[in-house]
XYZ file of C-alpha atoms in Angstrom:
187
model
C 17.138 -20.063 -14.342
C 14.826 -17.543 -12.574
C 14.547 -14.404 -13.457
C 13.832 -11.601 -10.685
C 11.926 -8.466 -11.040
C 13.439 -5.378 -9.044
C 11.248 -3.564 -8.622
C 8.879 -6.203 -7.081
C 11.745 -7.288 -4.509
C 12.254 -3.469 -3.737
C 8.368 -3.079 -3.120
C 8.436 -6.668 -1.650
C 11.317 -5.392 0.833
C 9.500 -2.038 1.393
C 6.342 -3.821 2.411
C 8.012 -6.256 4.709
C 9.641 -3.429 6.459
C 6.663 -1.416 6.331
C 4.196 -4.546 8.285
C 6.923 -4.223 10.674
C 6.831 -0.688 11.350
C 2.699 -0.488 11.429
C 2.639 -3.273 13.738
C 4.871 -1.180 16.360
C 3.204 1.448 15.576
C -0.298 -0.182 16.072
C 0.889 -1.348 19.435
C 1.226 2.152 21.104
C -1.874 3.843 19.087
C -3.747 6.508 20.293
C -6.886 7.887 19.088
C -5.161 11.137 17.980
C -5.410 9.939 14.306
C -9.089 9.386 14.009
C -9.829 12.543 15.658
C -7.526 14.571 13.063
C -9.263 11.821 10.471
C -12.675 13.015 11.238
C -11.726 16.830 11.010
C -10.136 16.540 7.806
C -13.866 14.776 6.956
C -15.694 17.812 8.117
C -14.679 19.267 5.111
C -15.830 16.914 2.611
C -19.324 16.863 4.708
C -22.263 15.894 2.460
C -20.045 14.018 0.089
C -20.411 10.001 -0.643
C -16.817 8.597 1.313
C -15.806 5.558 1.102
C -13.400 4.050 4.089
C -12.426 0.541 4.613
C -13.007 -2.535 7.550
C -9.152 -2.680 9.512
C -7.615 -5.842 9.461
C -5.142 -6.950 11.861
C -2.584 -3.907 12.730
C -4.042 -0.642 10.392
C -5.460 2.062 11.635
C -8.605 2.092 12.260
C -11.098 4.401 10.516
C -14.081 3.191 11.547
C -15.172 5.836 13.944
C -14.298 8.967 11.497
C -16.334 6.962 8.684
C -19.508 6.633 11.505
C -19.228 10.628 12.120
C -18.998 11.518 8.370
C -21.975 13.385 7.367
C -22.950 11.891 4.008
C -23.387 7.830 2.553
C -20.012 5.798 3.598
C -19.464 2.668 1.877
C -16.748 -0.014 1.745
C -14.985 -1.454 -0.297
C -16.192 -4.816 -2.247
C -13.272 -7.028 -4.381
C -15.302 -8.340 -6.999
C -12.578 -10.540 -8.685
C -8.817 -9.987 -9.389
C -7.324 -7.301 -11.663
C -10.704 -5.417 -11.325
C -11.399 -2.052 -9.409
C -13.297 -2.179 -6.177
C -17.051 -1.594 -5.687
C -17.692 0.360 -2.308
C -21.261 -0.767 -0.821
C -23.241 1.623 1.309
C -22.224 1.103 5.277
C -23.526 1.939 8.594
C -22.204 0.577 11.693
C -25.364 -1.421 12.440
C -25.176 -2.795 8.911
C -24.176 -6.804 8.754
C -21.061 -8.058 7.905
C -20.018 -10.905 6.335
C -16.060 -12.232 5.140
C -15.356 -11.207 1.984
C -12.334 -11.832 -0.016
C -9.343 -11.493 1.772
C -10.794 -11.851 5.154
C -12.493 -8.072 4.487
C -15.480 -7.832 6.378
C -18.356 -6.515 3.884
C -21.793 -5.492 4.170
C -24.260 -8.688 3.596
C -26.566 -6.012 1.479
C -26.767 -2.485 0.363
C -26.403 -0.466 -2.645
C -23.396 0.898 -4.390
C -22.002 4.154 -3.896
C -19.149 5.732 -5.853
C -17.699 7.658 -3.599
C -16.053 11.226 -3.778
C -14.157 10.542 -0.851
C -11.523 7.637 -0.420
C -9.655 6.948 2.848
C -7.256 4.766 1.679
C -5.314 2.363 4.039
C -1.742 1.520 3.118
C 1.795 -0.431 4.249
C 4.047 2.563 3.567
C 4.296 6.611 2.467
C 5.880 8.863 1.359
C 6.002 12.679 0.645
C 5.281 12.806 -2.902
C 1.736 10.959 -1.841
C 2.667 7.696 -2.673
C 1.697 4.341 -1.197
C 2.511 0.664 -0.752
C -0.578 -1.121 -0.807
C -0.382 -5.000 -0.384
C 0.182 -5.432 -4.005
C -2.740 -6.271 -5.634
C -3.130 -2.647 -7.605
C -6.677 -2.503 -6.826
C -6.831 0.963 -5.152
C -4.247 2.055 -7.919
C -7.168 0.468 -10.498
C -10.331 2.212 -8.547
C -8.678 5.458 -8.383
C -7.353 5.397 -11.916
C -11.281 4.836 -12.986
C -12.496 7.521 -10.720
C -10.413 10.059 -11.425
C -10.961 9.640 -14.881
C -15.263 10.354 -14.051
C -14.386 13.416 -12.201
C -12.717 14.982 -9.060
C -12.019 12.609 -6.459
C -9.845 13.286 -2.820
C -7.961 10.097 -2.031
C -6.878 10.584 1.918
C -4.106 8.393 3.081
C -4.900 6.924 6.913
C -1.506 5.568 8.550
C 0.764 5.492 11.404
C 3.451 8.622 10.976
C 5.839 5.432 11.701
C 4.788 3.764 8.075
C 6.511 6.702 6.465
C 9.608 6.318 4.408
C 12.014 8.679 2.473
C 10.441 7.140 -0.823
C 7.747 4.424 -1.811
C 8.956 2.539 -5.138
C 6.945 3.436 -8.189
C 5.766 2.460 -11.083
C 3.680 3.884 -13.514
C 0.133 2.372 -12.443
C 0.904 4.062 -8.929
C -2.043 6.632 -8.038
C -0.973 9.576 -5.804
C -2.574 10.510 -2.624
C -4.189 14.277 -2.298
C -3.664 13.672 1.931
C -1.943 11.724 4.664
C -3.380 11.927 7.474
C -1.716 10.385 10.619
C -1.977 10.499 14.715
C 1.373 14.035 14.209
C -0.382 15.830 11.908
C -1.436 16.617 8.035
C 0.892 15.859 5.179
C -0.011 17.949 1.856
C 2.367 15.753 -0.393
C 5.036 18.324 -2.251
């Protein structure tokens, strides 16, 4: 006898549906978003940020994270069920594969960063994500909000929203969205 979870094959539905909507959406991109992503930035200048490497169809951060005036790092997966290190980035630093297929720098030091843009499957209004289901942005922004204030900024197609992102109580909430129509302040 097997016995489902719903709430995984919700989320497990909602992130299917969500790939399939990014990867549309990734098809026609423009580089509306990382302009608005940078301006949003401007405000946070001087603060550590940490962004992330794109794989395959998100958005791409990388040229709002090489304008940001302050230490950008990325983020490291040091094992599963743990939070995320981010290691100090430039774009001339070198990369290597790290878990996941995450490019990472080969050196640098660790920064913990005041800033998170945080890529995701699927949004919604409230400032909840889908991730891919491993929890470790919901883990890393659990332990840094519990050091101090921290902004976590959302980075997606405005096609990867949905009327509501299933929940549970390990979810973290995002302060921003930020996507190629515009600013979402979630309610």
């Amino acid at each position: 006898m097997t016995v489902t979870d719903p709430l995984a094959e919700e989320k497990a539905a909602a992130r299917a549906a969500g790939f399939a909507r990014r990867k549309i959406a990734h098809a026609a991109r423009t580089p509306a978003a990382t302009a608005r992503l940078a301006e949003v930035l401007r405000a946070h200048a001087g603060k550590s940020l940490a962004g992330y490497m794109p794989m395959r169809t998100e958005i791409d951060c990388l040229p709002a994270m090489a304008a940001h005036d302050g230490p950008v790092g990325v983020p490291v997966i040091l094992g599963p069920g743990q939070a995320l290190r981010f290691r100090r980035w430039t774009p001339d630093a070198r990369m290597v594969t790290g878990d996941f297929g995450a490019l990472i720098p080969e050196t640098g030091d660790w920064i913990d960063p005041q800033v998170l843009i945080v890529p995701l499957v699927a949004f919604d209004r409230r400032g909840y994500r889908l991730g891919y289901g491993g929890g470790f942005y919901d883990r890393t922004l659990e332990g840094l909000r519990a050091r101090g204030p921290v902004v976590a900024i959302g980075f997606a197609y405005a096609a990867q929203e949905v009327d509501r992102v299933p929940t549970e109580p390990t979810d973290q909430p995002l302060d921003l969205i930020v996507t190629e129509t515009g600013i979402i302040v979630p309610a």
